[in-house]
Amino acid sequence: MSDPEPEMELVHLLRAVAVELGAHSARFAQRNGMHPTDVRALIALMDAARAGEAMTAGRLGGALGLNSAGTTALVDRLERAGHVRRVRDGRDRRRVTVEVDERAVTLGWSHFGPLIGRAVELLRGYDERELAAIRGFLTGVREAAADDGREPHHNEPG
Amino acid sequence: MSDPEPEMELVHLLRAVAVELGAHSARFAQRNGMHPTDVRALIALMDAARAGEAMTAGRLGGALGLNSAGTTALVDRLERAGHVRRVRDGRDRRRVTVEVDERAVTLGWSHFGPLIGRAVELLRGYDERELAAIRGFLTGVREAAADDGREPHHNEPG
DNA sequence: CGGTATTATCTCGCCCAACGAGATACTTGT
DNA sequence: ACAAGTATCTCGTTGGGCGAGATAATACCG
């Protein structure tokens, strides 16, 4: 009576992976005297840097679901630890852009590097059709999870 | 110059999925006046129930990385909200097993059901070889992430 | 059977991440 | 120049989680 659908095994596996990745990040946080939110912030900052965009304090807080007070405290914390720098925007001097320090990047790489390397190694073992399946499944799940956040009640017109 | 390895795209995609699934859970928590830890606890309890094992307060706290004080507070919170019941173990009367209320299961299903359904639907579109690739990749990543937690410093003897 | 160690949970007091409200500083529109 | 809008910060408070230790039940050992 428990699992009539064999697909549920993979659903549970994906959930287990998400949990394990969260635990992996939490370990990085604890080992470096940080909080989970701090790690999420650093990742968001590095993602923005990779995309070539500047990250302001406000956008960072928004991405993490923090209000302005929490965001200030977060950036204070990261700055005190030397992981980021506050830089006043020259054009709009109300804005504070948050820049990641190089040492934080190195520190992060030393923790996440091995895991990323293993994942890349695994992916090299698959052919194009298998990679397309992995990519398609992950993309679909990401969209399904994100869709719920947008308009959970009413449909949008075409 | 940014991504010489094409595999990195899938690595970032997997990370994005993990983030999105976390946000999905956080939304469930917020909509029902709960905290992320409470949701993690309910999931752990349902997993144990699915596996046919009883979950004690201590094991629950251990699974979530809480100490005993935090665990007591967590179960208090969940019990006050009517999501779980405390049941004294008959054999070892020090133990308190935590049972999930049916309504909490229904509530959870109403939130996570559509996402799970969509994932199952996606998986039905793949053949055995593609499913094996998805399963293999996810299993490998889970193991790589978990390995770091076990013995990061010294090797164990044979 | 009594006594001590061990295990499971709970209580108490504290810390600090995050919140709400509002102050401050800068920019934009009229 | 002045009002309205926007970005960040300050202040006071809440509440999840921690450390230390109390309480209660079980296991070990002579």
Short mmCIF file of C-alpha atoms (C1' of nucleotides) in Angstrom, two decimals:
data_model
loop_
_atom_site.label_atom_id
_atom_site.label_comp_id
_atom_site.label_asym_id
_atom_site.label_seq_id
_atom_site.Cartn_x
_atom_site.Cartn_y
_atom_site.Cartn_z
CA MET A 1 0.00 0.00 0.00
CA SER A 2 2.93 2.36 0.43
CA ASP A 3 4.30 3.23 -3.04
CA PRO A 4 2.25 2.11 -5.99
CA GLU A 5 4.16 4.50 -8.27
CA PRO A 6 7.79 3.62 -8.94
CA GLU A 7 8.52 7.26 -9.83
CA MET A 8 8.20 8.17 -6.16
CA GLU A 9 11.59 6.62 -5.50
CA LEU A 10 13.23 9.30 -7.63
CA VAL A 11 11.12 12.04 -6.09
CA HIS A 12 12.32 11.01 -2.64
CA LEU A 13 15.86 10.79 -3.95
CA LEU A 14 15.73 14.36 -5.26
CA ARG A 15 14.40 15.53 -1.91
CA ALA A 16 17.20 13.66 -0.16
CA VAL A 17 19.74 15.40 -2.40
CA ALA A 18 18.26 18.80 -1.54
CA VAL A 19 18.47 17.96 2.16
CA GLU A 20 22.05 16.73 1.83
CA LEU A 21 23.13 19.83 -0.08
CA GLY A 22 21.56 21.95 2.65
CA ALA A 23 23.46 20.01 5.28
CA HIS A 24 26.64 20.46 3.27
CA SER A 25 26.18 24.23 3.28
CA ALA A 26 25.30 24.19 6.97
CA ARG A 27 28.59 22.40 7.67
CA PHE A 28 30.49 25.09 5.78
CA ALA A 29 28.67 27.71 7.84
CA GLN A 30 29.38 26.09 11.17
CA ARG A 31 33.04 25.39 10.42
CA ASN A 32 33.60 29.06 9.64
CA GLY A 33 31.53 30.54 12.44
CA MET A 34 28.77 31.64 10.10
CA HIS A 35 25.00 31.20 9.95
CA PRO A 36 23.09 29.51 7.11
CA THR A 37 21.82 32.90 5.99
CA ASP A 38 25.37 34.20 5.67
CA VAL A 39 26.25 31.35 3.33
CA ARG A 40 23.13 31.94 1.25
CA ALA A 41 24.13 35.60 1.04
CA LEU A 42 27.65 34.80 -0.15
CA ILE A 43 26.26 32.44 -2.78
CA ALA A 44 23.80 35.09 -3.99
CA LEU A 45 26.64 37.62 -4.16
CA MET A 46 28.88 35.27 -6.13
CA ASP A 47 26.03 34.41 -8.50
CA ALA A 48 25.51 38.11 -9.14
CA ALA A 49 29.23 38.60 -9.67
CA ARG A 50 29.29 35.68 -12.13
CA ALA A 51 26.43 37.29 -14.02
CA GLY A 52 28.30 40.58 -14.06
CA GLU A 53 25.66 42.42 -12.00
CA ALA A 54 26.32 44.59 -8.96
CA MET A 55 24.43 43.50 -5.84
CA THR A 56 23.00 46.21 -3.61
CA ALA A 57 22.10 45.68 0.03
CA GLY A 58 18.42 45.91 -0.75
CA ARG A 59 18.47 43.37 -3.60
CA LEU A 60 20.47 40.99 -1.43
CA GLY A 61 17.94 41.21 1.39
CA GLY A 62 15.11 40.73 -1.08
CA ALA A 63 16.74 37.64 -2.54
CA LEU A 64 17.05 36.13 0.93
CA GLY A 65 13.63 37.18 2.16
CA LEU A 66 14.95 39.54 4.84
CA ASN A 67 13.60 42.95 5.76
CA SER A 68 15.85 45.99 5.74
CA ALA A 69 16.85 45.70 9.39
CA GLY A 70 17.86 42.09 8.97
CA THR A 71 19.75 42.93 5.80
CA THR A 72 21.78 45.62 7.55
CA ALA A 73 22.62 43.20 10.34
CA LEU A 74 23.60 40.53 7.80
CA VAL A 75 25.95 42.82 5.88
CA ASP A 76 27.38 44.10 9.19
CA ARG A 77 28.12 40.52 10.18
CA LEU A 78 29.72 39.59 6.84
CA GLU A 79 31.73 42.81 6.79
CA ARG A 80 32.94 42.31 10.36
CA ALA A 81 34.13 38.82 9.36
CA GLY A 82 35.94 40.29 6.36
CA HIS A 83 33.91 38.37 3.78
CA VAL A 84 32.41 41.42 2.05
CA ARG A 85 32.94 45.15 1.63
CA ARG A 86 30.36 47.93 1.57
CA VAL A 87 30.87 50.28 -1.35
CA ARG A 88 28.75 53.42 -1.77
CA ASP A 89 27.37 53.69 -5.29
CA GLY A 90 28.79 56.74 -7.08
CA ARG A 91 25.73 57.47 -9.21
CA ASP A 92 23.01 56.92 -6.60
CA ARG A 93 24.61 57.64 -3.26
CA ARG A 94 21.74 56.11 -1.31
CA ARG A 95 22.78 52.71 -2.59
CA VAL A 96 25.34 50.41 -1.01
CA THR A 97 26.77 47.71 -3.26
CA VAL A 98 28.12 44.67 -1.47
CA GLU A 99 31.31 43.15 -2.89
CA VAL A 100 32.66 39.73 -1.98
CA ASP A 101 36.22 39.58 -0.75
CA GLU A 102 38.58 37.34 -2.70
CA ARG A 103 39.41 35.32 0.40
CA ALA A 104 35.75 34.44 0.88
CA VAL A 105 35.67 33.09 -2.68
CA THR A 106 38.76 30.99 -2.02
CA LEU A 107 37.33 29.76 1.26
CA GLY A 108 34.09 28.77 -0.43
CA TRP A 109 35.88 27.01 -3.23
CA SER A 110 37.93 24.95 -0.77
CA HIS A 111 34.70 23.62 0.71
CA PHE A 112 32.42 23.30 -2.30
CA GLY A 113 35.13 22.53 -4.84
CA PRO A 114 35.42 18.81 -4.14
CA LEU A 115 31.66 18.32 -4.32
CA ILE A 116 31.41 20.31 -7.54
CA GLY A 117 34.34 18.40 -8.97
CA ARG A 118 32.68 15.08 -8.18
CA ALA A 119 29.45 16.24 -9.82
CA VAL A 120 31.31 17.31 -12.98
CA GLU A 121 33.10 13.97 -13.00
CA LEU A 122 29.78 12.12 -12.78
CA LEU A 123 28.30 14.18 -15.61
CA ARG A 124 31.23 13.36 -17.90
CA GLY A 125 30.08 9.74 -17.78
CA TYR A 126 26.81 10.44 -19.58
CA ASP A 127 26.04 10.90 -23.27
CA GLU A 128 24.02 13.76 -24.72
CA ARG A 129 20.65 12.05 -24.42
CA GLU A 130 21.23 11.19 -20.76
CA LEU A 131 22.41 14.71 -20.02
CA ALA A 132 19.32 16.08 -21.72
CA ALA A 133 17.15 13.90 -19.47
CA ILE A 134 18.91 15.13 -16.32
CA ARG A 135 18.69 18.73 -17.50
CA GLY A 136 15.03 18.38 -18.49
CA PHE A 137 14.00 16.81 -15.20
CA LEU A 138 15.82 19.38 -13.07
CA THR A 139 14.51 22.27 -15.15
CA GLY A 140 10.96 20.96 -14.90
CA VAL A 141 11.13 20.54 -11.13
CA ARG A 142 12.65 23.99 -10.70
CA GLU A 143 9.85 25.55 -12.71
CA ALA A 144 7.16 23.58 -10.91
CA ALA A 145 8.54 24.65 -7.52
CA ALA A 146 8.87 28.28 -8.63
CA ASP A 147 5.42 28.41 -10.21
CA ASP A 148 3.75 27.89 -6.86
CA GLY A 149 5.37 31.04 -5.56
CA ARG A 150 4.05 33.29 -8.34
CA GLU A 151 0.27 33.12 -8.63
CA PRO A 152 -1.02 30.38 -6.39
CA HIS A 153 -4.67 31.54 -6.45
CA HIS A 154 -5.76 33.04 -9.76
CA ASN A 155 -4.74 32.32 -13.35
CA GLU A 156 -3.17 34.99 -15.42
CA PRO A 157 -4.76 35.89 -18.73
CA GLY A 158 -2.97 35.16 -21.99
CA MET B 1 36.40 33.06 -19.78
CA SER B 2 33.72 32.28 -17.21
CA ASP B 3 32.74 28.61 -17.72
CA PRO B 4 35.17 26.54 -19.69
CA GLU B 5 33.41 23.36 -18.54
CA PRO B 6 29.92 22.84 -19.98
CA GLU B 7 29.08 20.53 -17.05
CA MET B 8 28.96 23.56 -14.75
CA GLU B 9 25.63 24.55 -16.23
CA LEU B 10 24.03 21.41 -14.78
CA VAL B 11 25.81 21.88 -11.47
CA HIS B 12 24.34 25.37 -11.16
CA LEU B 13 20.96 24.01 -12.24
CA LEU B 14 21.00 21.39 -9.50
CA ARG B 15 21.90 24.07 -6.97
CA ALA B 16 19.07 26.24 -8.25
CA VAL B 17 16.67 23.32 -7.80
CA ALA B 18 17.83 22.83 -4.22
CA VAL B 19 17.31 26.54 -3.54
CA GLU B 20 13.87 26.51 -5.14
CA LEU B 21 12.78 23.43 -3.18
CA GLY B 22 13.94 25.18 0.00
CA ALA B 23 11.91 28.25 -0.93
CA HIS B 24 8.92 26.03 -1.65
CA SER B 25 9.12 24.54 1.85
CA ALA B 26 9.63 27.99 3.37
CA ARG B 27 6.42 29.15 1.66
CA PHE B 28 4.53 26.23 3.17
CA ALA B 29 5.95 27.15 6.57
CA GLN B 30 5.05 30.82 6.33
CA ARG B 31 1.53 30.20 5.01
CA ASN B 32 0.79 27.97 7.98
CA GLY B 33 2.45 30.06 10.67
CA MET B 34 5.34 27.64 11.03
CA HIS B 35 9.12 27.89 10.95
CA PRO B 36 11.41 26.09 8.51
CA THR B 37 12.53 23.76 11.29
CA ASP B 38 8.94 22.74 11.97
CA VAL B 39 8.49 21.71 8.34
CA ARG B 40 11.73 19.75 8.38
CA ALA B 41 10.48 18.02 11.52
CA LEU B 42 7.16 17.06 9.95
CA ILE B 43 8.96 15.69 6.90
CA ALA B 44 11.31 13.65 9.08
CA LEU B 45 8.32 12.32 11.02
CA MET B 46 6.45 11.35 7.86
CA ASP B 47 9.57 9.69 6.43
CA ALA B 48 9.87 7.62 9.60
CA ALA B 49 6.18 6.74 9.43
CA ARG B 50 6.57 5.68 5.80
CA ALA B 51 9.46 3.45 6.81
CA GLY B 52 7.36 1.97 9.60
CA GLU B 53 9.65 3.25 12.37
CA ALA B 54 8.56 5.11 15.46
CA MET B 55 10.22 8.51 15.93
CA THR B 56 11.25 9.51 19.43
CA ALA B 57 11.85 13.10 20.50
CA GLY B 58 15.57 12.48 20.77
CA ARG B 59 15.96 10.92 17.33
CA LEU B 60 13.96 13.75 15.83
CA GLY B 61 16.19 16.38 17.41
CA GLY B 62 19.25 14.48 16.26
CA ALA B 63 18.00 14.32 12.70
CA LEU B 64 17.49 18.08 12.70
CA GLY B 65 20.70 18.97 14.50
CA LEU B 66 18.97 20.37 17.59
CA ASN B 67 19.96 19.87 21.19
CA SER B 68 17.52 18.52 23.74
CA ALA B 69 16.21 21.92 24.81
CA GLY B 70 15.52 22.93 21.25
CA THR B 71 13.86 19.60 20.55
CA THR B 72 11.50 19.99 23.49
CA ALA B 73 10.59 23.49 22.32
CA LEU B 74 10.05 22.20 18.77
CA VAL B 75 7.72 19.39 19.85
CA ASP B 76 5.90 21.81 22.19
CA ARG B 77 5.34 24.13 19.24
CA LEU B 78 4.12 21.39 16.91
CA GLU B 79 1.89 19.91 19.61
CA ARG B 80 0.41 23.30 20.45
CA ALA B 81 -0.43 23.76 16.76
CA GLY B 82 -2.08 20.33 16.71
CA HIS B 83 0.32 18.86 14.13
CA VAL B 84 1.74 16.12 16.37
CA ARG B 85 0.96 14.19 19.55
CA ARG B 86 3.34 13.14 22.33
CA VAL B 87 2.93 9.47 23.25
CA ARG B 88 4.86 7.91 26.14
CA ASP B 89 6.52 4.66 25.08
CA GLY B 90 5.05 1.70 27.00
CA ARG B 91 8.25 -0.38 27.11
CA ASP B 92 10.76 2.37 27.92
CA ARG B 93 8.81 5.01 29.78
CA ARG B 94 11.59 7.60 29.46
CA ARG B 95 10.92 7.78 25.75
CA VAL B 96 8.39 10.02 24.06
CA THR B 97 7.37 9.01 20.56
CA VAL B 98 6.07 11.81 18.38
CA GLU B 99 3.16 10.96 16.08
CA VAL B 100 1.98 13.11 13.19
CA ASP B 101 -1.66 14.11 13.18
CA GLU B 102 -3.66 13.09 10.11
CA ARG B 103 -4.62 16.69 9.41
CA ALA B 104 -0.96 17.70 9.18
CA VAL B 105 -0.42 14.98 6.56
CA THR B 106 -3.40 16.25 4.57
CA LEU B 107 -2.18 19.82 4.90
CA GLY B 108 1.27 18.87 3.70
CA TRP B 109 -0.10 16.89 0.79
CA SER B 110 -2.21 19.84 -0.35
CA HIS B 111 0.95 21.94 -0.63
CA PHE B 112 3.53 19.44 -1.85
CA GLY B 113 1.15 17.24 -3.84
CA PRO B 114 1.06 19.35 -7.01
CA LEU B 115 4.85 19.62 -7.13
CA ILE B 116 5.27 15.89 -6.55
CA GLY B 117 2.63 15.17 -9.15
CA ARG B 118 4.43 17.32 -11.70
CA ALA B 119 7.73 15.56 -10.96
CA VAL B 120 6.12 12.13 -11.40
CA GLU B 121 4.57 13.31 -14.65
CA LEU B 122 7.97 14.47 -15.91
CA LEU B 123 9.58 11.17 -14.99
CA ARG B 124 6.95 9.20 -16.93
CA GLY B 125 8.31 10.83 -20.07
CA TYR B 126 11.71 9.12 -19.81
CA ASP B 127 12.78 5.62 -20.75
CA GLU B 128 14.75 3.27 -18.51
CA ARG B 129 18.18 4.45 -19.61
CA GLU B 130 17.30 8.11 -19.03
CA LEU B 131 15.81 7.30 -15.63
CA ALA B 132 18.97 5.40 -14.73
CA ALA B 133 21.03 8.47 -15.62
CA ILE B 134 18.91 10.75 -13.44
CA ARG B 135 19.02 8.25 -10.59
CA GLY B 136 22.75 7.72 -10.94
CA PHE B 137 23.56 11.42 -10.97
CA LEU B 138 21.37 12.22 -7.98
CA THR B 139 22.69 9.26 -6.02
CA GLY B 140 26.28 10.23 -6.76
CA VAL B 141 25.75 13.84 -5.68
CA ARG B 142 23.99 12.76 -2.52
CA GLU B 143 26.85 10.48 -1.61
CA ALA B 144 29.48 13.10 -2.42
CA ALA B 145 27.71 15.67 -0.26
CA ALA B 146 27.24 13.20 2.59
CA ASP B 147 30.84 11.91 2.43
CA ASP B 148 32.20 15.29 3.45
CA GLY B 149 30.25 15.11 6.68
CA ARG B 150 31.63 11.78 7.83
CA GLU B 151 35.44 11.80 8.06
CA PRO B 152 36.80 15.00 6.59
CA HIS B 153 40.15 14.77 8.38
CA HIS B 154 41.46 11.24 8.92
CA ASN B 155 40.99 7.97 7.05
CA GLU B 156 39.43 5.03 8.76
CA PRO B 157 41.42 1.83 8.97
CA GLY B 158 40.29 -1.29 7.15
"C1'" DC C 1 18.11 -6.68 46.35
"C1'" DG C 2 20.54 -1.90 46.70
"C1'" DG C 3 23.48 1.37 44.53
"C1'" DT C 4 25.61 3.63 40.75
"C1'" DA C 5 25.99 4.74 35.88
"C1'" DT C 6 23.55 5.67 31.76
"C1'" DT C 7 19.90 7.35 28.90
"C1'" DA C 8 15.75 10.30 27.57
"C1'" DT C 9 13.33 14.20 28.22
"C1'" DC C 10 12.33 18.54 30.29
"C1'" DT C 11 13.27 23.27 32.76
"C1'" DC C 12 15.73 27.54 33.25
"C1'" DG C 13 18.30 31.46 31.77
"C1'" DC C 14 20.62 33.45 28.07
"C1'" DC C 15 22.05 34.91 23.21
"C1'" DC C 16 21.37 36.71 18.86
"C1'" DA C 17 19.08 36.52 14.04
"C1'" DA C 18 15.18 38.61 12.29
"C1'" DC C 19 11.10 41.61 12.68
"C1'" DG C 20 8.27 46.17 12.90
"C1'" DA C 21 8.44 50.91 13.21
"C1'" DG C 22 10.51 54.80 12.27
"C1'" DA C 23 14.72 57.91 11.43
"C1'" DT C 24 18.03 59.49 8.03
"C1'" DA C 25 20.06 60.51 3.57
"C1'" DC C 26 19.84 60.94 -1.10
"C1'" DT C 27 17.17 61.33 -5.63
"C1'" DT C 28 13.35 62.49 -8.65
"C1'" DG C 29 9.25 64.97 -10.19
"C1'" DT C 30 6.62 69.25 -10.35
"C1'" DA D 1 12.58 74.99 -3.76
"C1'" DC D 2 9.54 71.55 -1.93
"C1'" DA D 3 7.08 67.31 -1.75
"C1'" DA D 4 7.13 62.54 -2.75
"C1'" DG D 5 9.69 58.49 -3.36
"C1'" DT D 6 13.56 55.26 -2.50
"C1'" DA D 7 17.69 52.99 -0.05
"C1'" DT D 8 19.77 52.15 4.01
"C1'" DC D 9 20.32 52.34 8.90
"C1'" DT D 10 18.87 52.62 14.11
"C1'" DC D 11 16.13 51.17 18.00
"C1'" DG D 12 13.45 48.16 20.67
"C1'" DT D 13 11.32 43.60 20.76
"C1'" DT D 14 10.32 38.71 19.72
"C1'" DG D 15 11.32 33.97 19.65
"C1'" DG D 16 14.21 29.83 17.99
"C1'" DG D 17 18.06 27.62 19.61
"C1'" DC D 18 21.96 26.80 23.00
"C1'" DG D 19 24.41 25.39 27.49
"C1'" DA D 20 23.86 23.74 31.96
"C1'" DG D 21 21.60 21.17 34.89
"C1'" DA D 22 17.24 18.90 36.96
"C1'" DT D 23 14.22 14.89 36.78
"C1'" DA D 24 12.79 10.30 35.82
"C1'" DA D 25 13.22 5.82 34.07
"C1'" DT D 26 16.27 1.93 32.69
"C1'" DA D 27 20.65 -0.92 32.66
"C1'" DC D 28 24.64 -2.72 34.84
"C1'" DC D 29 27.12 -4.99 38.72
"C1'" DG D 30 28.19 -6.90 42.82
#
